[in-house]
Amino acid sequence: MIENLVIVESPAKARTIEKFLGKDFKVVSSFGHIRDLTKKNLGIDITGGFVPRYEIPKEKIKVVNELRKAASEAKTIWIASDEDREGEAIAWHLIEVLNLDPSQTRRIVFHEITKNAIEEAIKSPRTVDMNLVNAQQARRILDRLVGFEISPVLWKKVQPALSAGRVQSVAVRLIVEREREIINFKPESSFKVTGIFRIITGSSNEYIKADAATKFNSEEEAKRFLELCREALFTVGNIAVKPGTRSPAPPFITSTLQQEAYRKLGFSVSQTMALAQKLYEEGKITYMRTDSTSLSKLALSKIREVVISEYGEKYSKIRQYKTTAKGAQEAHEAIRPAYPEKSSITGTQAEKRLYDLIWKRTIASQMADAQIERTTVTIDMNNSPVIFTATGEVVLFDGFLKVYTESSDHDNTEDEKAILPPVKAGMELYYNKITATEKYTSPPPRYTEASLVKKLEELGIGRPSTYAPIISTIQQRGYVTREDRPGEKRKITILELSEGKISSLSKTEIAGKEKSKLFPKDIGMIVNDFLQENFTDIIDYNFTAEVEEQFDRIASGKLAYNKMLKDFYTSFHPAVEETLEKKNKAKGVRVLGTHPETGETIIVKMGRYGPVIQAGDPEKGEKPKFASLQKDQLMETITLEEALKLFSLPRTLGQLEGDDVTVGTGKFGPYVRYRNKYYSLKKNVDDPYIITLERAIEIIREKDKADQQKVIKEFNEIRILNGRYGPYISFKGQNYRIPKGKDPAGLSEEECLDIINKNPKKDK
DNA sequence: CAGTGAGCGAGCTTCCGCTTGACTT
């Protein structure tokens, strides 16, 4: 018999708490929720008043059995799940499932994991808050209704295996709408003028870099201005010195950690979370799924000690940050080092770097403001109203900047903060060089995983535990893809005034180059438009915020959960029925034009295997021809010209030793085909539309040569090959590893068979 | 590895939010 059993959500938390509580307490973990709506069907009795039907998922049966056993052996049971909506529901499910006797069950919560806080919590137990539980049930049921009623509509009206939901559909919408803004964006160019001026101070020359405050719309205007500059007398006008301060960013929460780890370390959202999980389990950082920026009292005083001993008293400033995230539940502390005095840890390189980031951010958050002096100098011209301005920045006191500066999403390479030379008003300046550079306006940026999380958080959509899964779901469904794009070359003109001469040169720059950005795919755009048309309210950016308000009213006992659900359902469900009944299948059909030779109508649509262009209308008795779109083409932007080009493949280039050499493009990109063998074209080198027979033969010869070297030995169906990871055995489409210490070239057929039989093949 | 785009129908797919392991290569 155990005296006390404490149940928490996380096993790592259980381990920590057990240390504080002495031998009368046993601490176990529920591993999150233990019960959920039935998986196979809707799991809700709608006519009975939105009564949920719960079941214990298969993977949770073992945990539940262990909890049952532990509970039956304990005198008093303390349920210490998180103090938020989900945590309260977990507590209630535990009581129900374990059939706990209320007289020997206590609900407790603690806000920080310290001996003191836990002992305090145990002194003041309470009962389960059923209003809060009902708010969670309403949330759960609403999400199930939306997901399980709309998804089947998509299976019927768009494509099988698609999905829709309160959160994922909005995430997709953000990406689709951003892409459309980019598609419709028309870049405009103007000329930005920058001068390097010389001042004479004593015997030496010093230089000052300044930008003209006016931009010029055309090359002619820019040139005329440079002509003025050639003749102008430049003098220092105004000198304005402004003191300023900068304050540190608050400690990390899940979303800001994901953003900074992406910006500073290049980690993906899921990578960051996996690393943070590891650090948490090893007791190196506090819990990594949190929406609260607050730090415990104990942590604050520890951090203060670290700041003072490392940097001195005047660098220290205690700050408590207010949590600003919409819908934050604040069940945990901010993400911080468990032991702030440890500025580094042992572990992999990635773990060390993430820890370092968390440590710096936490320490900096408790440091003094930086004191800055910003100087703006204007330079006047005697023959033009245009002024030049130069700004310089001097850090008078670095404060938190000594440790950490937050990064931004936009690369501000131009924003260098120089120190200005000593100038006085009225001083004469001489130009050294003045350039007018053509600059294009840029479209709004595509989302990265991390900036999408930021946006979702601003909208109050999704939770710290779901940001990473949302991103993988919308990619798995094929709605969006994370990709690099090479960008396109663009010509720009630069005018330069130097030593009285104006010269013009043209340069190329790369525009629209992208790395690891989220792009919508055709099916994502079709589903988005379909939802927009038929379920406008659900994918409204404010939908979550509105239902959250109602959940809050349920939590405070002002609204009955089934009343809320009934009101929602009576307006939602008819839209489902009506869409099923009246709407045609959404294929995203768009007419591109007519074929210039045959006169057939060319359309683009979503086919069974992906987006296709189609020439000819079967309803007019024409036999349609099809061609798949290329990976980088969108149904929304493909032109007639590009579409016609797609029909030109596959084509025959000519003959090699009496057999045809053809070129086409397939599932894995462009290829050359010869005697039933495929040869991939080199990426970014060969183009299937313009490749010559000579080049194709070169590719064939190269690959054949490589393949010959690939085969080490051959016995009937057994082949010993050289692969990417070294030699291996290939037999009937299965690959087998050669045991260490064996010479691949020296293997006999029997030895090979032996290896094959010892490694039974798996069905996949 | 590299094709496919007729139509029918059975049986399957799906949500969000809590939490960590199992499986090998």
Short mmCIF file of C-alpha atoms in Angstrom, two decimals, chain A residues 282-445:
data_model
loop_
_atom_site.label_atom_id
_atom_site.label_comp_id
_atom_site.label_asym_id
_atom_site.label_seq_id
_atom_site.Cartn_x
_atom_site.Cartn_y
_atom_site.Cartn_z
CA GLU A 282 17.48 15.62 -19.50
CA GLY A 283 16.44 18.30 -17.02
CA LYS A 284 18.37 21.05 -18.81
CA ILE A 285 15.49 23.35 -19.67
CA THR A 286 11.95 23.90 -18.41
CA TYR A 287 8.92 22.66 -20.34
CA MET A 288 9.06 23.52 -24.05
CA ARG A 289 5.34 23.74 -24.88
CA THR A 290 4.23 26.94 -23.23
CA ASP A 291 2.54 30.22 -24.05
CA SER A 292 3.63 32.11 -20.94
CA THR A 293 6.56 34.51 -20.73
CA SER A 294 6.64 34.58 -16.94
CA LEU A 295 9.53 33.29 -14.88
CA SER A 296 9.29 31.80 -11.41
CA LYS A 297 10.52 33.84 -8.44
CA LEU A 298 13.27 31.35 -7.87
CA ALA A 299 14.41 31.60 -11.48
CA LEU A 300 14.36 35.39 -11.36
CA SER A 301 16.67 35.50 -8.39
CA LYS A 302 19.01 32.87 -9.86
CA ILE A 303 19.22 34.78 -13.14
CA ARG A 304 19.90 37.99 -11.25
CA GLU A 305 22.81 36.33 -9.50
CA VAL A 306 24.21 35.15 -12.83
CA VAL A 307 23.89 38.59 -14.42
CA ILE A 308 25.59 40.32 -11.51
CA SER A 309 28.45 37.87 -11.26
CA GLU A 310 29.03 37.75 -15.02
CA TYR A 311 28.44 41.36 -16.00
CA GLY A 312 28.13 43.42 -12.82
CA GLU A 313 25.36 45.09 -10.88
CA LYS A 314 24.56 47.81 -13.39
CA TYR A 315 23.67 45.25 -16.06
CA SER A 316 20.96 43.71 -13.92
CA LYS A 317 17.30 44.60 -14.14
CA ILE A 318 14.49 42.36 -12.92
CA ARG A 319 11.58 42.29 -15.33
CA GLN A 320 8.29 40.39 -15.38
CA TYR A 321 6.80 40.20 -18.85
CA LYS A 322 3.10 40.16 -19.61
CA THR A 323 1.99 37.37 -21.85
CA THR A 324 0.57 38.85 -25.02
CA ALA A 325 -0.43 35.78 -27.02
CA LYS A 326 -4.14 35.63 -27.79
CA GLY A 327 -5.92 32.84 -25.93
CA ALA A 328 -2.87 32.02 -23.83
CA GLN A 329 -3.57 29.59 -21.02
CA GLU A 330 -0.34 30.04 -19.07
CA ALA A 331 -0.08 26.64 -17.45
CA HIS A 332 3.72 26.66 -17.56
CA GLU A 333 6.67 28.98 -17.15
CA ALA A 334 8.56 30.47 -20.06
CA ILE A 335 11.18 28.26 -21.69
CA ARG A 336 14.41 28.83 -19.75
CA PRO A 337 17.48 26.95 -18.55
CA ALA A 338 16.59 24.76 -15.58
CA TYR A 339 19.84 25.95 -14.00
CA PRO A 340 20.58 29.49 -15.21
CA GLU A 341 24.08 29.33 -13.73
CA LYS A 342 24.99 26.77 -16.38
CA SER A 343 25.88 28.79 -19.47
CA SER A 344 26.69 25.70 -21.52
CA ILE A 345 25.88 22.00 -21.58
CA THR A 346 27.27 18.75 -22.94
CA GLY A 347 25.47 17.14 -25.86
CA THR A 348 25.37 17.22 -29.64
CA GLN A 349 26.32 20.38 -31.51
CA ALA A 350 22.66 21.13 -32.24
CA GLU A 351 21.62 20.65 -28.61
CA LYS A 352 24.41 22.94 -27.45
CA ARG A 353 23.42 25.64 -29.91
CA LEU A 354 19.76 25.54 -28.95
CA TYR A 355 20.61 25.61 -25.27
CA ASP A 356 22.96 28.54 -25.83
CA LEU A 357 20.14 30.41 -27.56
CA ILE A 358 17.73 29.75 -24.68
CA TRP A 359 20.34 30.67 -22.10
CA LYS A 360 21.20 33.98 -23.78
CA ARG A 361 17.59 34.96 -24.35
CA THR A 362 16.71 34.22 -20.71
CA ILE A 363 19.69 36.05 -19.25
CA ALA A 364 19.22 39.05 -21.56
CA SER A 365 15.57 39.29 -20.56
CA GLN A 366 16.71 40.23 -17.05
CA MET A 367 19.28 42.79 -18.10
CA ALA A 368 19.31 46.56 -18.30
CA ASP A 369 18.19 48.56 -21.33
CA ALA A 370 20.81 49.56 -23.85
CA GLN A 371 21.47 53.30 -24.12
CA ILE A 372 21.88 54.47 -27.67
CA GLU A 373 22.63 57.74 -29.37
CA ARG A 374 21.37 58.19 -32.88
CA THR A 375 22.77 60.96 -34.99
CA THR A 376 21.16 62.19 -38.19
CA VAL A 377 23.12 64.52 -40.43
CA THR A 378 21.59 66.25 -43.43
CA ILE A 379 23.56 67.44 -46.39
CA ASP A 380 22.19 70.34 -48.45
CA MET A 381 22.76 71.20 -52.08
CA ASN A 382 22.87 74.76 -53.32
CA ASN A 383 21.13 73.98 -56.62
CA SER A 384 18.45 71.47 -55.61
CA PRO A 385 15.95 71.06 -52.80
CA VAL A 386 16.96 67.41 -52.47
CA ILE A 387 18.80 66.63 -49.27
CA PHE A 388 21.02 63.73 -48.37
CA THR A 389 20.84 62.15 -44.94
CA ALA A 390 23.33 60.02 -43.05
CA THR A 391 22.53 58.25 -39.84
CA GLY A 392 24.96 56.90 -37.31
CA GLU A 393 24.48 55.06 -34.12
CA VAL A 394 26.64 54.94 -31.04
CA VAL A 395 25.96 52.55 -28.22
CA LEU A 396 26.61 54.46 -25.00
CA PHE A 397 25.79 51.52 -22.76
CA ASP A 398 25.32 48.06 -24.21
CA GLY A 399 23.14 46.58 -21.44
CA PHE A 400 21.40 43.39 -22.64
CA LEU A 401 22.98 43.76 -26.10
CA LYS A 402 26.12 42.34 -24.54
CA VAL A 403 24.38 38.97 -24.53
CA TYR A 404 21.63 38.75 -27.09
CA THR A 405 19.79 40.57 -29.89
CA GLU A 406 16.59 39.29 -31.40
CA SER A 407 16.63 38.75 -35.17
CA SER A 408 13.97 39.86 -37.60
CA ASP A 409 12.37 38.02 -40.50
CA HIS A 410 13.50 40.55 -43.09
CA ASP A 411 17.11 40.66 -44.06
CA ASN A 412 18.21 44.17 -43.27
CA THR A 413 21.66 44.03 -44.74
CA GLU A 414 21.35 47.65 -45.80
CA ASP A 415 20.62 48.76 -42.29
CA GLU A 416 24.22 49.01 -41.18
CA LYS A 417 24.74 51.46 -38.37
CA ALA A 418 27.92 53.37 -38.96
CA ILE A 419 29.75 55.75 -36.71
CA LEU A 420 29.80 59.20 -38.31
CA PRO A 421 32.93 61.31 -38.60
CA PRO A 422 32.98 64.58 -36.62
CA VAL A 423 31.02 67.10 -38.70
CA LYS A 424 29.85 70.63 -37.97
CA ALA A 425 26.93 72.53 -39.45
CA GLY A 426 27.92 74.59 -42.45
CA MET A 427 30.98 72.49 -43.20
CA GLU A 428 31.73 72.00 -46.87
CA LEU A 429 31.69 68.55 -48.42
CA TYR A 430 32.97 67.19 -51.69
CA TYR A 431 31.50 64.23 -53.43
CA ASN A 432 33.75 61.29 -53.99
CA LYS A 433 31.21 59.15 -55.77
CA ILE A 434 27.47 59.37 -56.18
CA THR A 435 25.54 56.41 -57.55
CA ALA A 436 21.95 56.01 -58.62
CA THR A 437 20.96 52.35 -58.36
CA GLU A 438 17.79 50.93 -59.81
CA LYS A 439 15.75 49.19 -57.11
CA TYR A 440 12.61 47.15 -57.51
CA THR A 441 9.83 46.99 -54.97
CA SER A 442 9.38 43.48 -53.62
CA PRO A 443 6.17 41.54 -53.07
CA PRO A 444 5.18 40.47 -49.55
CA PRO A 445 7.37 37.59 -48.39
#
